[in-house]
């Protein structure tokens, strides 16, 4: 039966060539092989996001007078609705974590070096898009925490020179966070971001398939290479890692279900301790700790400008680190990478601990 089905498809679409390509594909073996799995974990969690998001969409209604009630209906009336919502929220956070680990492994292995510059650029773009996904999705339950966190988050846009006020109004659909903001965030979350992200993901995977997986700088070009066949050896290991990831996701969703909180009231004062999602905490805390003015420039404006430059440097990193393309390791980039990681971790912890 399976053989007949395969022959039927193969006679029309020549999928035999794809199988041949997969059989020839191999994965380099070295001390850092384990880091390859984080790319697969990110992909798996994106799949969970799509499936749970589509199911939630059947019940969710957008609007300042309907969103909170519809989410409440999902978690109290729909069978396993609470589990689906928890899985959607937890998988979003785990996906950002896996993407950050994946990007850092690529950074320290110098896997962005020539000829994989565009693989790096598409990867960094997707990481930023994941954060926008998280930011736009955070407001959708229209609860108190999401409302005021969005207010604080969108307020930061005001610090961007020249276009700050325009961006603020573009995001909010006015001067304040209202039902118009909710509609815009919903449209961004379910209509604008998914096709852009899916297109970039397809391009990223295409680059990886055509160019193969990169080896760390120190392993490349030294003697006979050890490899593992992609099909079935690496694929089976990848599936096992996905299974473990799914178990962790289920455990988190069951034992730490995502709370709904209380409905947002725009006229009530902001409760104490409002904070953004964990991956924005280092930005939030950095801006909070800056003095009012530095060298005659508003501290917040200067902070946003420095972070904007940092994000820009990430995109053009393969062209800045020319030594890696020649097989040489520039230690300055290691120092910058370790400093960046320590900064991110320290200010995230401070942001979590300090009210």
mmCIF file of C-alpha atoms in Angstrom:
data_model
loop_
_atom_site.group_PDB
_atom_site.id
_atom_site.type_symbol
_atom_site.label_atom_id
_atom_site.label_comp_id
_atom_site.label_asym_id
_atom_site.label_seq_id
_atom_site.Cartn_x
_atom_site.Cartn_y
_atom_site.Cartn_z
ATOM 1 C CA UNK A 1 0.000 0.000 0.000
ATOM 2 C CA UNK A 2 2.757 2.457 1.027
ATOM 3 C CA UNK A 3 4.878 1.389 -1.964
ATOM 4 C CA UNK A 4 1.948 1.964 -4.325
ATOM 5 C CA UNK A 5 1.281 5.386 -2.814
ATOM 6 C CA UNK A 6 4.974 6.285 -3.127
ATOM 7 C CA UNK A 7 5.019 5.152 -6.787
ATOM 8 C CA UNK A 8 1.857 7.164 -7.517
ATOM 9 C CA UNK A 9 3.375 10.359 -6.063
ATOM 10 C CA UNK A 10 6.842 9.710 -7.499
ATOM 11 C CA UNK A 11 5.526 9.190 -11.020
ATOM 12 C CA UNK A 12 4.028 12.692 -10.877
ATOM 13 C CA UNK A 13 6.394 14.747 -8.702
ATOM 14 C CA UNK A 14 9.736 12.880 -8.882
ATOM 15 C CA UNK A 15 10.180 12.895 -5.090
ATOM 16 C CA UNK A 16 12.846 10.201 -5.533
ATOM 17 C CA UNK A 17 15.316 13.013 -6.224
ATOM 18 C CA UNK A 18 14.510 14.606 -2.858
ATOM 19 C CA UNK A 19 15.077 11.292 -1.067
ATOM 20 C CA UNK A 20 18.375 10.868 -2.888
ATOM 21 C CA UNK A 21 19.393 14.400 -1.828
ATOM 22 C CA UNK A 22 18.452 13.618 1.807
ATOM 23 C CA UNK A 23 20.417 10.358 1.771
ATOM 24 C CA UNK A 24 23.523 12.179 0.555
ATOM 25 C CA UNK A 25 23.178 14.918 3.182
ATOM 26 C CA UNK A 26 25.389 14.629 6.281
ATOM 27 C CA UNK A 27 25.909 16.491 9.536
ATOM 28 C CA UNK A 28 29.428 17.346 10.808
ATOM 29 C CA UNK A 29 30.436 15.697 14.080
ATOM 30 C CA UNK A 30 32.511 17.698 16.583
ATOM 31 C CA UNK A 31 32.388 18.923 20.182
ATOM 32 C CA UNK A 32 29.651 21.442 19.365
ATOM 33 C CA UNK A 33 27.285 19.126 17.454
ATOM 34 C CA UNK A 34 24.701 19.329 20.265
ATOM 35 C CA UNK A 35 24.118 23.023 19.492
ATOM 36 C CA UNK A 36 22.687 22.081 16.064
ATOM 37 C CA UNK A 37 19.587 20.727 17.826
ATOM 38 C CA UNK A 38 18.515 24.181 19.057
ATOM 39 C CA UNK A 39 17.680 25.231 15.492
ATOM 40 C CA UNK A 40 15.382 22.193 15.265
ATOM 41 C CA UNK A 41 13.847 22.951 18.679
ATOM 42 C CA UNK A 42 13.001 26.497 17.519
ATOM 43 C CA UNK A 43 11.383 25.069 14.391
ATOM 44 C CA UNK A 44 9.380 22.527 16.413
ATOM 45 C CA UNK A 45 8.118 25.189 18.843
ATOM 46 C CA UNK A 46 7.098 27.393 15.914
ATOM 47 C CA UNK A 47 4.982 24.459 14.705
ATOM 48 C CA UNK A 48 3.361 24.250 18.166
ATOM 49 C CA UNK A 49 2.695 28.001 17.994
ATOM 50 C CA UNK A 50 0.958 27.681 14.632
ATOM 51 C CA UNK A 51 -1.233 24.716 15.656
ATOM 52 C CA UNK A 52 -2.270 26.052 19.091
ATOM 53 C CA UNK A 53 -2.698 29.568 17.672
ATOM 54 C CA UNK A 54 -5.057 28.325 14.943
ATOM 55 C CA UNK A 55 -7.206 26.442 17.463
ATOM 56 C CA UNK A 56 -7.338 29.462 19.797
ATOM 57 C CA UNK A 57 -8.366 31.610 16.836
ATOM 58 C CA UNK A 58 -11.606 29.585 16.502
ATOM 59 C CA UNK A 59 -12.786 30.982 19.848
ATOM 60 C CA UNK A 60 -10.953 34.284 20.274
ATOM 61 C CA UNK A 61 -12.814 37.522 19.610
ATOM 62 C CA UNK A 62 -10.998 40.820 19.281
ATOM 63 C CA UNK A 63 -12.205 44.006 20.984
ATOM 64 C CA UNK A 64 -11.788 45.776 24.313
ATOM 65 C CA UNK A 65 -15.187 44.447 25.418
ATOM 66 C CA UNK A 66 -14.790 40.929 23.975
ATOM 67 C CA UNK A 67 -11.164 39.778 24.128
ATOM 68 C CA UNK A 68 -10.930 39.164 27.869
ATOM 69 C CA UNK A 69 -14.297 37.367 27.938
ATOM 70 C CA UNK A 70 -13.372 35.151 24.973
ATOM 71 C CA UNK A 71 -10.074 34.095 26.590
ATOM 72 C CA UNK A 72 -11.981 33.428 29.824
ATOM 73 C CA UNK A 73 -14.403 31.282 27.822
ATOM 74 C CA UNK A 74 -11.487 29.366 26.260
ATOM 75 C CA UNK A 75 -9.879 28.496 29.587
ATOM 76 C CA UNK A 76 -13.111 27.700 31.463
ATOM 77 C CA UNK A 77 -15.587 26.310 28.900
ATOM 78 C CA UNK A 78 -13.601 24.856 25.990
ATOM 79 C CA UNK A 79 -12.300 21.309 26.510
ATOM 80 C CA UNK A 80 -8.576 21.521 27.218
ATOM 81 C CA UNK A 81 -8.739 25.207 26.294
ATOM 82 C CA UNK A 82 -6.666 26.128 29.354
ATOM 83 C CA UNK A 83 -4.013 23.641 28.242
ATOM 84 C CA UNK A 84 -3.926 24.962 24.676
ATOM 85 C CA UNK A 85 -3.577 28.552 25.872
ATOM 86 C CA UNK A 86 -0.828 27.586 28.311
ATOM 87 C CA UNK A 87 0.996 25.646 25.601
ATOM 88 C CA UNK A 88 0.723 28.634 23.253
ATOM 89 C CA UNK A 89 2.160 31.019 25.857
ATOM 90 C CA UNK A 90 4.885 28.694 27.167
ATOM 91 C CA UNK A 91 5.974 27.609 23.679
ATOM 92 C CA UNK A 92 6.316 31.283 22.656
ATOM 93 C CA UNK A 93 8.723 31.895 25.542
ATOM 94 C CA UNK A 94 10.650 28.645 25.012
ATOM 95 C CA UNK A 95 10.918 29.421 21.290
ATOM 96 C CA UNK A 96 12.575 32.791 21.969
ATOM 97 C CA UNK A 97 14.952 31.099 24.440
ATOM 98 C CA UNK A 98 15.854 28.350 21.929
ATOM 99 C CA UNK A 99 16.367 30.941 19.164
ATOM 100 C CA UNK A 100 18.707 33.011 21.389
ATOM 101 C CA UNK A 101 20.761 29.889 22.295
ATOM 102 C CA UNK A 102 20.863 28.899 18.610
ATOM 103 C CA UNK A 103 22.044 32.370 17.592
ATOM 104 C CA UNK A 104 24.745 32.469 20.293
ATOM 105 C CA UNK A 105 26.078 29.052 19.224
ATOM 106 C CA UNK A 106 26.262 30.301 15.628
ATOM 107 C CA UNK A 107 28.042 33.423 16.885
ATOM 108 C CA UNK A 108 30.717 31.643 18.943
ATOM 109 C CA UNK A 109 31.301 28.990 16.248
ATOM 110 C CA UNK A 110 31.636 31.785 13.673
ATOM 111 C CA UNK A 111 29.119 29.909 11.526
ATOM 112 C CA UNK A 112 28.034 33.220 10.021
ATOM 113 C CA UNK A 113 31.282 33.469 8.053
ATOM 114 C CA UNK A 114 31.418 33.402 4.261
ATOM 115 C CA UNK A 115 29.473 31.942 2.429
ATOM 116 C CA UNK A 116 26.684 31.842 5.063
ATOM 117 C CA UNK A 117 26.154 35.576 5.549
ATOM 118 C CA UNK A 118 22.526 35.502 4.397
ATOM 119 C CA UNK A 119 21.726 32.516 6.632
ATOM 120 C CA UNK A 120 22.832 34.703 9.554
ATOM 121 C CA UNK A 121 20.863 37.756 8.358
ATOM 122 C CA UNK A 122 17.628 35.766 7.931
ATOM 123 C CA UNK A 123 18.198 34.143 11.362
ATOM 124 C CA UNK A 124 18.711 37.473 13.171
ATOM 125 C CA UNK A 125 15.663 38.940 11.406
ATOM 126 C CA UNK A 126 13.556 35.986 12.554
ATOM 127 C CA UNK A 127 14.736 36.408 16.149
ATOM 128 C CA UNK A 128 13.594 40.042 16.144
ATOM 129 C CA UNK A 129 10.301 39.015 14.521
ATOM 130 C CA UNK A 130 9.773 36.427 17.276
ATOM 131 C CA UNK A 131 10.106 39.207 19.832
ATOM 132 C CA UNK A 132 7.555 41.310 17.925
ATOM 133 C CA UNK A 133 5.304 38.222 17.853
ATOM 134 C CA UNK A 134 5.596 38.017 21.642
ATOM 135 C CA UNK A 135 5.012 41.748 22.143
ATOM 136 C CA UNK A 136 1.931 41.841 19.908
ATOM 137 C CA UNK A 137 0.475 38.639 21.364
ATOM 138 C CA UNK A 138 0.958 39.792 24.958
ATOM 139 C CA UNK A 139 -1.851 42.369 24.707
ATOM 140 C CA UNK A 140 -4.445 40.043 23.158
ATOM 141 C CA UNK A 141 -5.992 38.708 26.437
ATOM 142 C CA UNK A 142 -6.664 42.379 27.332
ATOM 143 C CA UNK A 143 -5.866 41.870 31.001
ATOM 144 C CA UNK A 144 -4.460 44.423 33.419
ATOM 145 C CA UNK A 145 -0.871 43.198 33.235
ATOM 146 C CA UNK A 146 -0.822 43.127 29.421
ATOM 147 C CA UNK A 147 -2.504 46.536 29.157
ATOM 148 C CA UNK A 148 -0.031 48.418 31.345
ATOM 149 C CA UNK A 149 3.009 46.459 30.070
ATOM 150 C CA UNK A 150 1.995 47.455 26.514
ATOM 151 C CA UNK A 151 1.596 51.043 27.660
ATOM 152 C CA UNK A 152 5.135 51.036 29.086
ATOM 153 C CA UNK A 153 6.542 49.186 26.060
ATOM 154 C CA UNK A 154 4.976 51.448 23.444
ATOM 155 C CA UNK A 155 5.984 54.519 25.476
ATOM 156 C CA UNK A 156 9.635 53.537 24.863
ATOM 157 C CA UNK A 157 9.099 54.188 21.144
ATOM 158 C CA UNK A 158 8.690 57.881 21.974
ATOM 159 C CA UNK A 159 12.437 57.993 22.774
ATOM 160 C CA UNK A 160 13.394 57.180 19.148
ATOM 161 C CA UNK A 161 14.656 60.413 17.610
ATOM 162 C CA UNK A 162 12.591 62.055 14.827
ATOM 163 C CA UNK A 163 10.079 59.222 14.306
ATOM 164 C CA UNK A 164 9.273 58.368 17.961
ATOM 165 C CA UNK A 165 5.884 60.111 18.137
ATOM 166 C CA UNK A 166 4.880 58.787 14.714
ATOM 167 C CA UNK A 167 5.761 55.206 15.732
ATOM 168 C CA UNK A 168 3.884 55.570 19.009
ATOM 169 C CA UNK A 169 0.675 56.638 17.248
ATOM 170 C CA UNK A 170 1.156 54.001 14.551
ATOM 171 C CA UNK A 171 1.371 51.229 17.149
ATOM 172 C CA UNK A 172 -1.420 52.499 19.377
ATOM 173 C CA UNK A 173 -3.758 53.801 16.703
ATOM 174 C CA UNK A 174 -3.920 57.043 18.703
ATOM 175 C CA UNK A 175 -2.323 58.645 21.732
ATOM 176 C CA UNK A 176 -3.345 55.973 24.264
ATOM 177 C CA UNK A 177 -3.621 52.202 24.455
ATOM 178 C CA UNK A 178 -7.247 51.500 23.501
ATOM 179 C CA UNK A 179 -9.368 49.020 21.580
ATOM 180 C CA UNK A 180 -7.732 50.399 18.407
ATOM 181 C CA UNK A 181 -4.332 49.281 19.737
ATOM 182 C CA UNK A 182 -5.760 45.842 20.425
ATOM 183 C CA UNK A 183 -7.105 45.574 16.854
ATOM 184 C CA UNK A 184 -3.751 46.625 15.401
ATOM 185 C CA UNK A 185 -1.800 44.184 17.546
ATOM 186 C CA UNK A 186 -4.214 41.383 16.635
ATOM 187 C CA UNK A 187 -3.870 42.131 12.909
ATOM 188 C CA UNK A 188 -0.084 42.247 13.242
ATOM 189 C CA UNK A 189 -0.012 38.999 15.244
ATOM 190 C CA UNK A 190 -2.242 36.851 13.020
ATOM 191 C CA UNK A 191 -2.099 38.452 9.551
ATOM 192 C CA UNK A 192 1.110 40.419 9.018
ATOM 193 C CA UNK A 193 3.842 38.584 10.935
ATOM 194 C CA UNK A 194 3.016 34.914 10.094
ATOM 195 C CA UNK A 195 3.508 35.152 6.287
ATOM 196 C CA UNK A 196 6.664 37.266 6.656
ATOM 197 C CA UNK A 197 8.118 34.887 9.251
ATOM 198 C CA UNK A 198 7.161 31.778 7.247
ATOM 199 C CA UNK A 199 8.776 33.201 4.099
ATOM 200 C CA UNK A 200 11.995 33.997 5.987
ATOM 201 C CA UNK A 201 11.965 30.571 7.622
ATOM 202 C CA UNK A 202 11.638 28.870 4.227
ATOM 203 C CA UNK A 203 14.530 30.972 2.915
ATOM 204 C CA UNK A 204 16.649 30.206 6.013
ATOM 205 C CA UNK A 205 16.028 26.449 5.687
ATOM 206 C CA UNK A 206 16.738 26.611 1.951
ATOM 207 C CA UNK A 207 20.133 28.213 2.642
ATOM 208 C CA UNK A 208 20.932 25.539 5.256
ATOM 209 C CA UNK A 209 19.938 22.732 2.857
ATOM 210 C CA UNK A 210 21.947 24.114 -0.060
ATOM 211 C CA UNK A 211 25.080 25.084 1.900
ATOM 212 C CA UNK A 212 24.901 22.381 4.580
ATOM 213 C CA UNK A 213 25.545 22.830 8.294
ATOM 214 C CA UNK A 214 28.559 24.938 9.109
ATOM 215 C CA UNK A 215 31.445 23.573 11.145
ATOM 216 C CA UNK A 216 33.070 25.575 13.953
ATOM 217 C CA UNK A 217 36.027 27.663 12.829
ATOM 218 C CA UNK A 218 38.593 25.409 14.510
ATOM 219 C CA UNK A 219 37.200 22.165 12.969
ATOM 220 C CA UNK A 220 36.861 23.376 9.383
ATOM 221 C CA UNK A 221 39.503 22.289 6.911
ATOM 222 C CA UNK A 222 41.517 20.126 9.348
ATOM 223 C CA UNK A 223 42.062 16.580 8.112
ATOM 224 C CA UNK A 224 39.378 13.981 7.540
ATOM 225 C CA UNK A 225 35.938 15.052 8.710
ATOM 226 C CA UNK A 226 33.664 12.946 10.884
ATOM 227 C CA UNK A 227 30.038 13.116 9.776
ATOM 228 C CA UNK A 228 26.663 11.592 10.548
ATOM 229 C CA UNK A 229 24.058 10.802 7.837
ATOM 230 C CA UNK A 230 21.140 13.228 8.094
ATOM 231 C CA UNK A 231 18.675 10.486 7.106
ATOM 232 C CA UNK A 232 17.916 8.623 9.305
ATOM 233 C CA UNK A 233 20.563 9.128 12.057
ATOM 234 C CA UNK A 234 20.371 12.881 12.699
ATOM 235 C CA UNK A 235 16.648 13.082 11.923
ATOM 236 C CA UNK A 236 15.850 10.379 14.510
ATOM 237 C CA UNK A 237 17.941 12.187 17.141
ATOM 238 C CA UNK A 238 16.203 15.446 16.235
ATOM 239 C CA UNK A 239 12.801 13.780 16.704
ATOM 240 C CA UNK A 240 13.873 12.484 20.129
ATOM 241 C CA UNK A 241 14.906 16.025 21.138
ATOM 242 C CA UNK A 242 11.509 17.306 19.913
ATOM 243 C CA UNK A 243 9.813 14.646 22.054
ATOM 244 C CA UNK A 244 11.754 15.773 25.150
ATOM 245 C CA UNK A 245 10.928 19.432 24.323
ATOM 246 C CA UNK A 246 7.248 18.524 24.015
ATOM 247 C CA UNK A 247 7.363 16.781 27.435
ATOM 248 C CA UNK A 248 8.923 19.860 29.041
ATOM 249 C CA UNK A 249 6.300 22.061 27.380
ATOM 250 C CA UNK A 250 3.492 19.834 28.668
ATOM 251 C CA UNK A 251 4.912 19.770 32.211
ATOM 252 C CA UNK A 252 5.189 23.574 32.291
ATOM 253 C CA UNK A 253 1.683 24.005 30.847
ATOM 254 C CA UNK A 254 0.067 21.572 33.300
ATOM 255 C CA UNK A 255 1.868 22.541 36.500
ATOM 256 C CA UNK A 256 2.310 26.261 35.759
ATOM 257 C CA UNK A 257 -0.766 27.200 33.686
ATOM 258 C CA UNK A 258 -0.742 30.709 32.224
ATOM 259 C CA UNK A 259 -2.908 32.931 34.433
ATOM 260 C CA UNK A 260 -5.492 35.272 32.887
ATOM 261 C CA UNK A 261 -5.549 37.852 35.692
ATOM 262 C CA UNK A 262 -8.151 40.628 35.831
ATOM 263 C CA UNK A 263 -9.674 42.540 32.942
ATOM 264 C CA UNK A 264 -7.868 45.717 31.866
ATOM 265 C CA UNK A 265 -9.379 48.965 33.073
ATOM 266 C CA UNK A 266 -7.828 51.962 31.284
ATOM 267 C CA UNK A 267 -9.108 54.304 34.003
ATOM 268 C CA UNK A 268 -7.527 52.473 36.939
ATOM 269 C CA UNK A 269 -4.021 53.361 38.179
ATOM 270 C CA UNK A 270 -1.177 51.094 37.039
ATOM 271 C CA UNK A 271 -0.501 48.361 39.598
ATOM 272 C CA UNK A 272 2.982 48.160 41.097
ATOM 273 C CA UNK A 273 5.610 45.928 39.502
ATOM 274 C CA UNK A 274 4.442 46.067 35.865
ATOM 275 C CA UNK A 275 7.124 44.504 33.671
ATOM 276 C CA UNK A 276 7.433 43.309 30.076
ATOM 277 C CA UNK A 277 8.200 39.746 28.967
ATOM 278 C CA UNK A 278 11.551 38.374 30.180
ATOM 279 C CA UNK A 279 13.320 38.898 26.840
ATOM 280 C CA UNK A 280 12.579 42.641 26.983
ATOM 281 C CA UNK A 281 13.576 42.999 30.651
ATOM 282 C CA UNK A 282 17.205 43.925 29.908
ATOM 283 C CA UNK A 283 16.021 46.802 27.687
ATOM 284 C CA UNK A 284 13.415 47.877 30.244
ATOM 285 C CA UNK A 285 15.901 47.809 33.148
ATOM 286 C CA UNK A 286 18.680 49.525 31.176
ATOM 287 C CA UNK A 287 16.428 52.434 30.212
ATOM 288 C CA UNK A 288 15.113 52.681 33.769
ATOM 289 C CA UNK A 289 18.596 52.931 35.289
ATOM 290 C CA UNK A 290 19.912 55.564 32.912
ATOM 291 C CA UNK A 291 20.211 59.111 34.318
ATOM 292 C CA UNK A 292 17.819 61.779 32.994
ATOM 293 C CA UNK A 293 20.542 63.395 30.846
ATOM 294 C CA UNK A 294 23.922 62.195 29.552
ATOM 295 C CA UNK A 295 26.184 64.691 27.764
ATOM 296 C CA UNK A 296 23.171 66.952 27.226
ATOM 297 C CA UNK A 297 21.114 64.158 25.612
ATOM 298 C CA UNK A 298 18.062 62.584 27.252
ATOM 299 C CA UNK A 299 19.206 59.322 28.887
ATOM 300 C CA UNK A 300 16.351 57.270 27.424
ATOM 301 C CA UNK A 301 16.954 58.637 23.923
ATOM 302 C CA UNK A 302 20.669 57.824 24.154
ATOM 303 C CA UNK A 303 19.868 54.306 25.462
ATOM 304 C CA UNK A 304 17.489 53.593 22.568
ATOM 305 C CA UNK A 305 20.067 54.903 20.064
ATOM 306 C CA UNK A 306 22.841 52.683 21.498
ATOM 307 C CA UNK A 307 20.573 49.615 21.390
ATOM 308 C CA UNK A 308 19.549 50.448 17.827
ATOM 309 C CA UNK A 309 23.219 50.589 16.812
ATOM 310 C CA UNK A 310 23.810 47.254 18.627
ATOM 311 C CA UNK A 311 20.962 45.641 16.675
ATOM 312 C CA UNK A 312 22.350 47.045 13.418
ATOM 313 C CA UNK A 313 25.820 45.641 14.203
ATOM 314 C CA UNK A 314 24.279 42.184 14.693
ATOM 315 C CA UNK A 315 22.942 42.256 11.111
ATOM 316 C CA UNK A 316 26.266 43.190 9.493
ATOM 317 C CA UNK A 317 28.432 41.007 11.762
ATOM 318 C CA UNK A 318 29.609 38.624 8.964
ATOM 319 C CA UNK A 319 31.060 41.588 7.074
ATOM 320 C CA UNK A 320 32.680 43.098 10.186
ATOM 321 C CA UNK A 321 34.435 39.872 11.198
ATOM 322 C CA UNK A 322 36.491 39.384 8.038
ATOM 323 C CA UNK A 323 39.140 37.285 9.823
ATOM 324 C CA UNK A 324 36.724 34.369 10.313
ATOM 325 C CA UNK A 325 36.223 34.052 6.534
ATOM 326 C CA UNK A 326 39.985 33.483 6.285
ATOM 327 C CA UNK A 327 39.899 30.774 8.963
ATOM 328 C CA UNK A 328 41.226 33.078 11.725
ATOM 329 C CA UNK A 329 39.576 33.773 15.080
ATOM 330 C CA UNK A 330 39.415 37.415 16.124
ATOM 331 C CA UNK A 331 39.288 37.257 19.940
ATOM 332 C CA UNK A 332 37.744 40.731 20.132
ATOM 333 C CA UNK A 333 34.422 39.262 18.923
ATOM 334 C CA UNK A 334 34.605 36.588 21.648
ATOM 335 C CA UNK A 335 35.040 39.316 24.274
ATOM 336 C CA UNK A 336 32.116 41.299 22.801
ATOM 337 C CA UNK A 337 29.954 38.143 22.721
ATOM 338 C CA UNK A 338 30.694 37.211 26.354
ATOM 339 C CA UNK A 339 30.121 40.817 27.471
ATOM 340 C CA UNK A 340 26.796 40.904 25.568
ATOM 341 C CA UNK A 341 25.649 37.649 27.177
ATOM 342 C CA UNK A 342 26.630 38.802 30.689
ATOM 343 C CA UNK A 343 24.903 42.152 30.120
ATOM 344 C CA UNK A 344 21.724 40.446 28.894
ATOM 345 C CA UNK A 345 21.692 37.978 31.838
ATOM 346 C CA UNK A 346 22.560 40.565 34.522
ATOM 347 C CA UNK A 347 20.017 43.183 33.460
ATOM 348 C CA UNK A 348 17.333 40.535 32.914
ATOM 349 C CA UNK A 349 17.836 39.304 36.503
ATOM 350 C CA UNK A 350 17.917 42.885 37.833
ATOM 351 C CA UNK A 351 14.746 43.694 35.896
ATOM 352 C CA UNK A 352 13.051 40.654 37.425
ATOM 353 C CA UNK A 353 14.192 41.382 41.012
ATOM 354 C CA UNK A 354 13.868 45.177 41.214
ATOM 355 C CA UNK A 355 10.387 46.713 41.307
#
